PDB file of N, CA, C and O in Angstrom:
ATOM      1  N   UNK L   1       0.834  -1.167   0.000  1.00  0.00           N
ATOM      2  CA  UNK L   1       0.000   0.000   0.000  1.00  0.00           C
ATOM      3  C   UNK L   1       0.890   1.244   0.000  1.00  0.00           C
ATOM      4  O   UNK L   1       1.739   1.444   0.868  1.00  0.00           O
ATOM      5  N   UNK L   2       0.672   1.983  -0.916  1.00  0.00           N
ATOM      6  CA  UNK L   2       1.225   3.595  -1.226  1.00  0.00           C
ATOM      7  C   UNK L   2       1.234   4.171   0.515  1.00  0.00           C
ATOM      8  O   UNK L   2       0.471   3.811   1.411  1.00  0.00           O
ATOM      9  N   UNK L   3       2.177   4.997   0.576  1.00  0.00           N
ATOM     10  CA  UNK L   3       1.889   6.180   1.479  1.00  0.00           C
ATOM     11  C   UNK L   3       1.979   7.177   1.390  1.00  0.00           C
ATOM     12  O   UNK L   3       3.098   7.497   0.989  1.00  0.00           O
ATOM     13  N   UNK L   4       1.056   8.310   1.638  1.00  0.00           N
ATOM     14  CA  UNK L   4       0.762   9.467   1.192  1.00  0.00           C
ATOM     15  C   UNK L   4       1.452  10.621   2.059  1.00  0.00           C
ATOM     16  O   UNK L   4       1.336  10.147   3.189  1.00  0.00           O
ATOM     17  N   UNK L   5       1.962  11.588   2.178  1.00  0.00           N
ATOM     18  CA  UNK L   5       2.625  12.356   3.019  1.00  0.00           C
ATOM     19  C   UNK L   5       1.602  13.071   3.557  1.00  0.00           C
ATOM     20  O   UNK L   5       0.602  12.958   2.849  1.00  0.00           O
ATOM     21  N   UNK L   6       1.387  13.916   4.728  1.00  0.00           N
ATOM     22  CA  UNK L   6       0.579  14.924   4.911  1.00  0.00           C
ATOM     23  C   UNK L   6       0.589  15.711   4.714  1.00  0.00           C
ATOM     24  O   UNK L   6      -0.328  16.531   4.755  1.00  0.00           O
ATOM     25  N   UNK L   7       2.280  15.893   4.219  1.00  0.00           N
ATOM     26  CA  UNK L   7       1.959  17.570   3.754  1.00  0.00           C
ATOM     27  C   UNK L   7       1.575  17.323   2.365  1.00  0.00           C
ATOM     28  O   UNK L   7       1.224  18.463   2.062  1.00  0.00           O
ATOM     29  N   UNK L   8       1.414  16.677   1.397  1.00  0.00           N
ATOM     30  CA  UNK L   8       0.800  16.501   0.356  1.00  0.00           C
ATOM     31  C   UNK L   8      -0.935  16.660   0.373  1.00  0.00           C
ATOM     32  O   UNK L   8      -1.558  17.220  -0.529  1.00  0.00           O
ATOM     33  N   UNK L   9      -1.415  16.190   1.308  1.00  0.00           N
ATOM     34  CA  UNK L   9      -2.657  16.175   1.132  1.00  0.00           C
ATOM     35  C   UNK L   9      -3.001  17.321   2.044  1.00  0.00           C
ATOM     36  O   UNK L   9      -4.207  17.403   2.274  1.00  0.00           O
ATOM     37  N   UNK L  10      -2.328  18.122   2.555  1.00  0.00           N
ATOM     38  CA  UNK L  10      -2.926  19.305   3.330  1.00  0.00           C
ATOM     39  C   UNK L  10      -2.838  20.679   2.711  1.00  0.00           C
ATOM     40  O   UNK L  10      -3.428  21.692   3.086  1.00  0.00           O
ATOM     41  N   UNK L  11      -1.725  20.496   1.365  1.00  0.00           N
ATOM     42  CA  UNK L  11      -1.190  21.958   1.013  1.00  0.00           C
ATOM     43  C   UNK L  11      -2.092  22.121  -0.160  1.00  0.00           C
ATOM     44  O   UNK L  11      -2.683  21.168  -0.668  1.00  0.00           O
ATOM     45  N   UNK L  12      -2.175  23.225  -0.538  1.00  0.00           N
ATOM     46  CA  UNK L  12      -3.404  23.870  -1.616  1.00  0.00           C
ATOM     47  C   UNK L  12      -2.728  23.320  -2.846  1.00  0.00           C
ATOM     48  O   UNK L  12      -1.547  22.975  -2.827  1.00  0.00           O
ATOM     49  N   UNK L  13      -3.519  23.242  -3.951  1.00  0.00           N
ATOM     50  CA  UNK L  13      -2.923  23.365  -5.026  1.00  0.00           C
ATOM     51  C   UNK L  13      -2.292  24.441  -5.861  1.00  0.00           C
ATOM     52  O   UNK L  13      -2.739  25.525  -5.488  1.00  0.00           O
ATOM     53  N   UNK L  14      -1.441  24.572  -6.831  1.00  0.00           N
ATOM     54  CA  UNK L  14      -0.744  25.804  -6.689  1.00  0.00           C
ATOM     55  C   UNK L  14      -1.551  26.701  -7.745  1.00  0.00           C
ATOM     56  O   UNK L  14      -1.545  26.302  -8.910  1.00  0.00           O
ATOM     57  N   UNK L  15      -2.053  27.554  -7.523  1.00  0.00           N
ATOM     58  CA  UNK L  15      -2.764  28.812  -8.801  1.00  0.00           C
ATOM     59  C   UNK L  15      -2.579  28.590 -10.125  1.00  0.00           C
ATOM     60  O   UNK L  15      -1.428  28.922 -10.409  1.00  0.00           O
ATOM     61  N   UNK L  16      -3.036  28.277 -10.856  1.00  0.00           N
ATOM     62  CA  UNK L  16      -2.290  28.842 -12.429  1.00  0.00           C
ATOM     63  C   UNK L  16      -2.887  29.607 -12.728  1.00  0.00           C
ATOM     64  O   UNK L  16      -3.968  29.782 -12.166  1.00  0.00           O
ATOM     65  N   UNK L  17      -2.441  30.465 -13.809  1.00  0.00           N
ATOM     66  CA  UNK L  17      -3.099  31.805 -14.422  1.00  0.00           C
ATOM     67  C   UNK L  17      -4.382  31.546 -14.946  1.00  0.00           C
ATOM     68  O   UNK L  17      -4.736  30.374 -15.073  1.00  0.00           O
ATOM     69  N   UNK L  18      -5.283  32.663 -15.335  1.00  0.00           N
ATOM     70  CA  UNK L  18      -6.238  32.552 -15.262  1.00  0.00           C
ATOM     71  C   UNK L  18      -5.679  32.407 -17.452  1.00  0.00           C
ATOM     72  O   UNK L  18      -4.723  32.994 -17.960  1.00  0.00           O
ATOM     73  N   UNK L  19      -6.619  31.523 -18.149  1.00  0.00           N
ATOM     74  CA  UNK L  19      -6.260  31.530 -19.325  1.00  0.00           C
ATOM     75  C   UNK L  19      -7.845  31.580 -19.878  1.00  0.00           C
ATOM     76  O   UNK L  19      -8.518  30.558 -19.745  1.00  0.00           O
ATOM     77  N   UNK L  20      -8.434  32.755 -20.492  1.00  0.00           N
ATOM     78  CA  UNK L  20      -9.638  32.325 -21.445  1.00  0.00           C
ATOM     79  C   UNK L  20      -9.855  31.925 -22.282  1.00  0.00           C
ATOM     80  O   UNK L  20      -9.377  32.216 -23.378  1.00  0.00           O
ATOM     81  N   UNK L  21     -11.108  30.663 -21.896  1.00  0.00           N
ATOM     82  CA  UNK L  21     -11.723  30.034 -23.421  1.00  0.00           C
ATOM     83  C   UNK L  21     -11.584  30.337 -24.227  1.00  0.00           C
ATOM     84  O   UNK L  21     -12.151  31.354 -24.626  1.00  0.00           O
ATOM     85  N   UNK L  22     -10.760  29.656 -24.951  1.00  0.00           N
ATOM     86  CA  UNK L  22     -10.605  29.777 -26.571  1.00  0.00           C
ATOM     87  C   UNK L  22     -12.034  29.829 -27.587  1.00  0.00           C
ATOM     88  O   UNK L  22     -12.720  28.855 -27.274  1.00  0.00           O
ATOM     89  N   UNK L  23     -12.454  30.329 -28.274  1.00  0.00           N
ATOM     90  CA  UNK L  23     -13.550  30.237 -29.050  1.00  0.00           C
ATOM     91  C   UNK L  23     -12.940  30.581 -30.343  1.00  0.00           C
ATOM     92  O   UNK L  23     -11.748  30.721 -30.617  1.00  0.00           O
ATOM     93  N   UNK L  24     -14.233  30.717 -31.261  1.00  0.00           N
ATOM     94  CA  UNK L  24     -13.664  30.849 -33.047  1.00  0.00           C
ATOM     95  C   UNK L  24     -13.321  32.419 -32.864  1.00  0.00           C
ATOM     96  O   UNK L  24     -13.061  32.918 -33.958  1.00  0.00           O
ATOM     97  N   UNK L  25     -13.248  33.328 -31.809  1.00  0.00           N
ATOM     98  CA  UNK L  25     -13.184  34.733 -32.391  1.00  0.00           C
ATOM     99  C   UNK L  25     -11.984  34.592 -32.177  1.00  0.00           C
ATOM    100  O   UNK L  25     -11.290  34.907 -33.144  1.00  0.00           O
ATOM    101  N   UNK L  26     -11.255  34.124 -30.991  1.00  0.00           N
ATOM    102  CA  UNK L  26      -9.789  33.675 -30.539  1.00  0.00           C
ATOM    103  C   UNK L  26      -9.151  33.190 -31.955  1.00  0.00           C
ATOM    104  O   UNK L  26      -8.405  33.901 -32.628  1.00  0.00           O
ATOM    105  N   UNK L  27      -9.471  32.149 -32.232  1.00  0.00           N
ATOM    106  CA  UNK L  27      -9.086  31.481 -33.634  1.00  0.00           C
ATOM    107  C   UNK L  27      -8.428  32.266 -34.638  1.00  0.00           C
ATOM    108  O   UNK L  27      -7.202  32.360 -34.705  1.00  0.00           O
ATOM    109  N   UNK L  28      -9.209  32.816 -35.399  1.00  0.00           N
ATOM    110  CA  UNK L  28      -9.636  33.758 -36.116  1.00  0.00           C
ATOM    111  C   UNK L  28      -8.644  34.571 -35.931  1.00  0.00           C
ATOM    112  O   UNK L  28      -7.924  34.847 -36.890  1.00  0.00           O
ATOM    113  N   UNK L  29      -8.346  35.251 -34.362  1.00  0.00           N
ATOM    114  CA  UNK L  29      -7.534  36.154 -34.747  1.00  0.00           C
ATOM    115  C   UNK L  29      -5.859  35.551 -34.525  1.00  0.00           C
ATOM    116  O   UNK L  29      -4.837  36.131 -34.893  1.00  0.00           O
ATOM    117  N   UNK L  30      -5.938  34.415 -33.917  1.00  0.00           N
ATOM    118  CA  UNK L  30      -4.967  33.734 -34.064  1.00  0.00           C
ATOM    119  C   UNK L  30      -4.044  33.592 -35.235  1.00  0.00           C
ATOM    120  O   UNK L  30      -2.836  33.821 -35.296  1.00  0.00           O
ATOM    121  N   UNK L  31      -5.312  32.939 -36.633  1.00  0.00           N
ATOM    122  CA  UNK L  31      -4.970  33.092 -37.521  1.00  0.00           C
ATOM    123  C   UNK L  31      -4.462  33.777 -38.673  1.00  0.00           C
ATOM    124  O   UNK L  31      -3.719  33.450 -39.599  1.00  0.00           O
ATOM    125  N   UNK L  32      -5.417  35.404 -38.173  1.00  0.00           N
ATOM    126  CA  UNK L  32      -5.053  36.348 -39.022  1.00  0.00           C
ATOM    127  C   UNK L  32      -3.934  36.780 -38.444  1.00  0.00           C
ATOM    128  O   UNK L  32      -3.745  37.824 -39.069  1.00  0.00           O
ATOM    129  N   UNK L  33      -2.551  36.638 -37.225  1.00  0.00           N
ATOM    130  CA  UNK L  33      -1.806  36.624 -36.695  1.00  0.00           C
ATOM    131  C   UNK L  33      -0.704  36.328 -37.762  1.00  0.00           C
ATOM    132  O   UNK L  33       0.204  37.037 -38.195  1.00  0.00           O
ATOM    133  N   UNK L  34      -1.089  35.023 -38.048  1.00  0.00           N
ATOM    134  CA  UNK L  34       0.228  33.867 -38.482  1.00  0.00           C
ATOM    135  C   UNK L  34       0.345  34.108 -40.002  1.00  0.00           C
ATOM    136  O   UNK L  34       1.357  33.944 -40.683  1.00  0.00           O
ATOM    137  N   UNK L  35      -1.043  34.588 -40.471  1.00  0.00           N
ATOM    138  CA  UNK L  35      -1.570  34.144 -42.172  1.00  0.00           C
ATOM    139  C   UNK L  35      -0.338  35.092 -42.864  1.00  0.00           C
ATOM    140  O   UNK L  35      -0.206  34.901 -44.073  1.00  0.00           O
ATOM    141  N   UNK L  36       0.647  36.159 -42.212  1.00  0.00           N
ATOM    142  CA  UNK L  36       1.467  36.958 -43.166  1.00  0.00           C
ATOM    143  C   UNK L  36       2.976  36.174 -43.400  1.00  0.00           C
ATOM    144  O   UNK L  36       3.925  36.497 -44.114  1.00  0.00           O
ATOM    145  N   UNK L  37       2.764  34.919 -42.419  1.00  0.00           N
ATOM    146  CA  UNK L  37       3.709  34.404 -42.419  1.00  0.00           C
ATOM    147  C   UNK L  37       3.565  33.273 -43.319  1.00  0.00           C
ATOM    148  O   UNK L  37       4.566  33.001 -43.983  1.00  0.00           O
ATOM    149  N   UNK L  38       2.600  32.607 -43.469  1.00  0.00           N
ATOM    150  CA  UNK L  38       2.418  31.566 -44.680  1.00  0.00           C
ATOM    151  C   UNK L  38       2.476  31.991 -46.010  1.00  0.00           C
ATOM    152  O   UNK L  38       2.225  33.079 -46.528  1.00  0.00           O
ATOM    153  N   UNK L  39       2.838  30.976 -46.439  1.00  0.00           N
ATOM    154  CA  UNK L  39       3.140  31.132 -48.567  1.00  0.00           C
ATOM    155  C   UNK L  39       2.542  30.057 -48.895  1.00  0.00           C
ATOM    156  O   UNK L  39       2.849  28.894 -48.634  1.00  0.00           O
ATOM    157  N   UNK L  40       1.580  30.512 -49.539  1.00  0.00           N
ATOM    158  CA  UNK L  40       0.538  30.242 -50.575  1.00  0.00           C
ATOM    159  C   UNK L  40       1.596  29.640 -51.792  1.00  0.00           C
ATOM    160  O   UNK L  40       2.540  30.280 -52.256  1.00  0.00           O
ATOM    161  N   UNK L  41       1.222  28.334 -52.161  1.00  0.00           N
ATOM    162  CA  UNK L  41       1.837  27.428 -53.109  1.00  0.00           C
ATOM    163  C   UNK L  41       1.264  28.009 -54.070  1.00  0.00           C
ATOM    164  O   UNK L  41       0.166  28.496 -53.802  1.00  0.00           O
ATOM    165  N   UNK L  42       1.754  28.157 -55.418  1.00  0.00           N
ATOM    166  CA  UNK L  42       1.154  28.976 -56.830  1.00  0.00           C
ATOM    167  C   UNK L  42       0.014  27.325 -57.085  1.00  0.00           C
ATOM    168  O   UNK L  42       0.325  26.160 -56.837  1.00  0.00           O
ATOM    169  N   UNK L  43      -1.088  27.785 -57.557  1.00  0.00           N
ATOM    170  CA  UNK L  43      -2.197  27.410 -57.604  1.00  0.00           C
ATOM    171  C   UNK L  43      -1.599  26.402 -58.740  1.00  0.00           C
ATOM    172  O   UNK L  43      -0.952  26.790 -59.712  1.00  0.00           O
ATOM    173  N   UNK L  44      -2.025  24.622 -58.369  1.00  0.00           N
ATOM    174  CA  UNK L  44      -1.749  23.605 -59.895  1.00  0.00           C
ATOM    175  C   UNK L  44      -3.257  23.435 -60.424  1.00  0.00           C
ATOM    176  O   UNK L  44      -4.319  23.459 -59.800  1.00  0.00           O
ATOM    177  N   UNK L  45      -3.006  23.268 -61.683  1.00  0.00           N
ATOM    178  CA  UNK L  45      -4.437  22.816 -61.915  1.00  0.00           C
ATOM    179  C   UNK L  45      -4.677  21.164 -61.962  1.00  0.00           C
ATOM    180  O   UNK L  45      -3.852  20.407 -62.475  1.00  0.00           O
ATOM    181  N   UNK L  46      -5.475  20.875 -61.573  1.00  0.00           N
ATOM    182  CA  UNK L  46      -5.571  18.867 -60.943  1.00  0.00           C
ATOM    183  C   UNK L  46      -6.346  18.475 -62.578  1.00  0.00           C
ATOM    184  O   UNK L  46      -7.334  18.950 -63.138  1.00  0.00           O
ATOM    185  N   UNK L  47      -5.558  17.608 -62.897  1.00  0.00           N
ATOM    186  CA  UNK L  47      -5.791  16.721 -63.932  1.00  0.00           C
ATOM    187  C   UNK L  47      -6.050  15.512 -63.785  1.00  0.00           C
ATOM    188  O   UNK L  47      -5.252  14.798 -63.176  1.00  0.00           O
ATOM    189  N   UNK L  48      -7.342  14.951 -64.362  1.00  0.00           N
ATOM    190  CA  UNK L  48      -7.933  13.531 -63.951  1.00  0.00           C
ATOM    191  C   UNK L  48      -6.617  12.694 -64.421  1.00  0.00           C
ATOM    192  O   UNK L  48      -5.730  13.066 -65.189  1.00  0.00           O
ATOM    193  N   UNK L  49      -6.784  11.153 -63.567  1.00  0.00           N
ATOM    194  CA  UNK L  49      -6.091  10.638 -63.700  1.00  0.00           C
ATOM    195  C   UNK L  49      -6.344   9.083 -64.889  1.00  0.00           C
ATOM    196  O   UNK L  49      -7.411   8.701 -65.371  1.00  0.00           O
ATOM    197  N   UNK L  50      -5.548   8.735 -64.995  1.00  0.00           N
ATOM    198  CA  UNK L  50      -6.504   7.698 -66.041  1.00  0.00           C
ATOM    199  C   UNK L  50      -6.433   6.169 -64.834  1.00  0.00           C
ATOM    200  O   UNK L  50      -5.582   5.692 -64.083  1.00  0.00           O
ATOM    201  N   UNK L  51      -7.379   5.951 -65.096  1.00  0.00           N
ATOM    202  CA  UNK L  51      -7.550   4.529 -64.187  1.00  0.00           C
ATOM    203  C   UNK L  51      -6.124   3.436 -64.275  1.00  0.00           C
ATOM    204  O   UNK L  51      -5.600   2.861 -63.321  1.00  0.00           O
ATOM    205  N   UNK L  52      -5.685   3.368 -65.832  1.00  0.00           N
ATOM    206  CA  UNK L  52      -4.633   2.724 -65.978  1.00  0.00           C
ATOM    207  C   UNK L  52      -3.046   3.399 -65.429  1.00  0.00           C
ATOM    208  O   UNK L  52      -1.936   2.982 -65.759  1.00  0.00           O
ATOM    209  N   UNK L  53      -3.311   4.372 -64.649  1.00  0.00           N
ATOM    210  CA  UNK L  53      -2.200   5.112 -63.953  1.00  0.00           C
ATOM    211  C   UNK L  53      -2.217   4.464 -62.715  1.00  0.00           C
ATOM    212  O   UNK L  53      -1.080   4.315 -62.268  1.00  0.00           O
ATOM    213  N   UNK L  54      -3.199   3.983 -61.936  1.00  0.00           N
ATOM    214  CA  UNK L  54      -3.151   3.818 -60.723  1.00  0.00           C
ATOM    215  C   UNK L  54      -2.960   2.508 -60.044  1.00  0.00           C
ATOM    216  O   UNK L  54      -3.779   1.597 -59.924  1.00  0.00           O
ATOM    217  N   UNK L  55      -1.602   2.581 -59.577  1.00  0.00           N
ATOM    218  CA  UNK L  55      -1.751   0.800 -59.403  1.00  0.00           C
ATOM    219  C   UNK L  55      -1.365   1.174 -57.737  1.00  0.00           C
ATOM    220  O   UNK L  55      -1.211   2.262 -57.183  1.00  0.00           O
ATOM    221  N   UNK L  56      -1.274  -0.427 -57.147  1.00  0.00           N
ATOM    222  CA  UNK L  56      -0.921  -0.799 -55.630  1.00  0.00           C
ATOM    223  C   UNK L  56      -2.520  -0.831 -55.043  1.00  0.00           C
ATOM    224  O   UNK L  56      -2.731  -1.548 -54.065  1.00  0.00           O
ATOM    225  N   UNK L  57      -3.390  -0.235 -55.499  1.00  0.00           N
ATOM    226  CA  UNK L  57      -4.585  -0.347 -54.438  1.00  0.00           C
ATOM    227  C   UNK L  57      -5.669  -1.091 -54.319  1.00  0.00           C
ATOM    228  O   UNK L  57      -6.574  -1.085 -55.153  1.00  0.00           O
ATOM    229  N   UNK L  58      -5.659  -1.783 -53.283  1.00  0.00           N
ATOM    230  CA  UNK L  58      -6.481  -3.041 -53.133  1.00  0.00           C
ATOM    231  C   UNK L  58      -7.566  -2.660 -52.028  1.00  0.00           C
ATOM    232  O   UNK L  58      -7.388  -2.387 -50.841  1.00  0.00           O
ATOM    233  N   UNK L  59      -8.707  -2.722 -52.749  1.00  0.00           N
ATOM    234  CA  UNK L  59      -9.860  -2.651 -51.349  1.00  0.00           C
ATOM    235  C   UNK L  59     -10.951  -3.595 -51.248  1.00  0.00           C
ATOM    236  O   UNK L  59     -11.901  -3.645 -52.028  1.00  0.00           O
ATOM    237  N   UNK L  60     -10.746  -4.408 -50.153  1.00  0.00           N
ATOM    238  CA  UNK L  60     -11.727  -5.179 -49.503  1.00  0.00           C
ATOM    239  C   UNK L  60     -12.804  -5.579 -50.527  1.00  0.00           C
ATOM    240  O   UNK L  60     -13.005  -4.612 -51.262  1.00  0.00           O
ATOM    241  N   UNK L  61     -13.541  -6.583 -50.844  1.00  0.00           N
ATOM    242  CA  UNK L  61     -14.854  -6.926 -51.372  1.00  0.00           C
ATOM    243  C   UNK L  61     -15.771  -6.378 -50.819  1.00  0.00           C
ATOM    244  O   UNK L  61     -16.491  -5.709 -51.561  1.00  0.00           O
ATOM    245  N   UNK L  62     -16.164  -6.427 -49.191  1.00  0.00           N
ATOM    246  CA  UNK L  62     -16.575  -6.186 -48.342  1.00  0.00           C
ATOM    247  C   UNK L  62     -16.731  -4.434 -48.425  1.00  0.00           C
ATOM    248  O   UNK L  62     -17.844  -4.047 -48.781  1.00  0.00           O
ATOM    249  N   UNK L  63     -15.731  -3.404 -48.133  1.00  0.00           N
ATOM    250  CA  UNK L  63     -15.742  -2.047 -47.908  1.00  0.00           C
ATOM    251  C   UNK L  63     -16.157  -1.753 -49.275  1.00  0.00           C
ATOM    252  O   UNK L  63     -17.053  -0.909 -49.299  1.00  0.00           O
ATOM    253  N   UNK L  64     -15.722  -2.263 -50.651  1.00  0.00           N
ATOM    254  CA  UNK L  64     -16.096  -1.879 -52.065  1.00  0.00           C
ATOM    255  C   UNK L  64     -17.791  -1.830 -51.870  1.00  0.00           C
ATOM    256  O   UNK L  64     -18.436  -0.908 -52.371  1.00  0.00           O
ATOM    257  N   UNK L  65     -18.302  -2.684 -51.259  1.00  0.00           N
ATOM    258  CA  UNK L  65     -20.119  -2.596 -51.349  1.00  0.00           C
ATOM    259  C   UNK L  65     -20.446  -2.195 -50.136  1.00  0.00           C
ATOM    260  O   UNK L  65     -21.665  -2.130 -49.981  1.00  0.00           O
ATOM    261  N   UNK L  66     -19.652  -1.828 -48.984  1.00  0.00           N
ATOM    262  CA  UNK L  66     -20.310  -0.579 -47.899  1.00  0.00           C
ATOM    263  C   UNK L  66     -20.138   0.571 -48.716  1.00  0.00           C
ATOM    264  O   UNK L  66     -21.156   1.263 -48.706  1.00  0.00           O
ATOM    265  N   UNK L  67     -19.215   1.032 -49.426  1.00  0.00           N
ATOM    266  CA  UNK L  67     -18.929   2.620 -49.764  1.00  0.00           C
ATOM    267  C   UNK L  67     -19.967   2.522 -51.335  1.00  0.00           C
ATOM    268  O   UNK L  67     -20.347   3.596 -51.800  1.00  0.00           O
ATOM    269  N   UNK L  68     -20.202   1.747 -51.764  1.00  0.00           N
ATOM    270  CA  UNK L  68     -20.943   1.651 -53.205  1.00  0.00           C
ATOM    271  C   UNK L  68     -23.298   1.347 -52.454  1.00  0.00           C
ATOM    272  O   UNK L  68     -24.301   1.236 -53.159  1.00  0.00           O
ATOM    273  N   UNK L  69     -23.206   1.339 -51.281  1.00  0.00           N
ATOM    274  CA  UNK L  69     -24.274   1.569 -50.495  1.00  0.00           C
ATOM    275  C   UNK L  69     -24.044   3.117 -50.549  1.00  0.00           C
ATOM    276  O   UNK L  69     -24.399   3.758 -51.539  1.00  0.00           O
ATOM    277  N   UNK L  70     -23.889   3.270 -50.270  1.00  0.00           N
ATOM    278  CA  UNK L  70     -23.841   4.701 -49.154  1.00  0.00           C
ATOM    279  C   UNK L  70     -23.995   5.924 -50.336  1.00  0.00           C
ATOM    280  O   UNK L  70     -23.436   5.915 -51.433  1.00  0.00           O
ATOM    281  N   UNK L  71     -25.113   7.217 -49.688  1.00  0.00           N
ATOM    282  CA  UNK L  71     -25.715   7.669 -51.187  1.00  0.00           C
ATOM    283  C   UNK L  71     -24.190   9.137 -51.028  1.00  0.00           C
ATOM    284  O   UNK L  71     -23.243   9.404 -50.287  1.00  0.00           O
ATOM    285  N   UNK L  72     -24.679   9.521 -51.931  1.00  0.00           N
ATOM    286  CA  UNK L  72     -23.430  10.695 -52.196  1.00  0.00           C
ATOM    287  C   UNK L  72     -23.582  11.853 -51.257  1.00  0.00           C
ATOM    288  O   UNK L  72     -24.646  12.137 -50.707  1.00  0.00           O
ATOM    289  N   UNK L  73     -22.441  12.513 -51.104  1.00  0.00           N
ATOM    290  CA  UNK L  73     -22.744  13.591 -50.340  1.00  0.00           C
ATOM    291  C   UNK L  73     -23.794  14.272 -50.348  1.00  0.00           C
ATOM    292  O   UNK L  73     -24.317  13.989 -51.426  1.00  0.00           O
ATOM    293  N   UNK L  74     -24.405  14.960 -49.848  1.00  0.00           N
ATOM    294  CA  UNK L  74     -25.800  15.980 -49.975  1.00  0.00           C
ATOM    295  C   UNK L  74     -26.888  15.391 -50.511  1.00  0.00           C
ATOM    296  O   UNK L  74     -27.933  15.976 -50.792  1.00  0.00           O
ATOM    297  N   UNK L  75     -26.692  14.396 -50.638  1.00  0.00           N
ATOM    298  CA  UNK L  75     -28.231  13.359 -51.286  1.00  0.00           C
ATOM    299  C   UNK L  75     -29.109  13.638 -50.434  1.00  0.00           C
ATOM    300  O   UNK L  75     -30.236  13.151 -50.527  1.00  0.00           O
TER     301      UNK L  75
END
């Protein structure tokens, strides 16, 4: 069995600063903080791929007809 000291269980816990809830206005300005420091990658334009490009990927029998259930976004 542990033993506990008394002065452990008699002394207060120690203060920490008082820190306010973060919310989205916090965020926000968090972000508009940092955003002069990020670089924006020059914009690619995404080109379909051809099916015969894509190899290594194997999915389940099983997950192929859960995800081929399931209706499309915003349906």
């Amino acid at each position: 069995m542990a033993v506990i000291s008394k002065h452990v269980v008699t002394t207060r816990p120690v203060e920490l600063p008082y820190e306010p809830l973060e919310n989205m206005e916090t965020l926000r300005g968090d972000c508009a903080r940092m955003a002069p420091h990020w670089v924006a990658p020059a914009a690619a334009a995404a080109a379909p791929v051809s099916p015969a490009l894509i190899h290594g990927v194997t999915v389940p029998t099983a997950s192929a007809r859960l995800i081929d259930g399931m209706s499309e976004y915003g349906d």
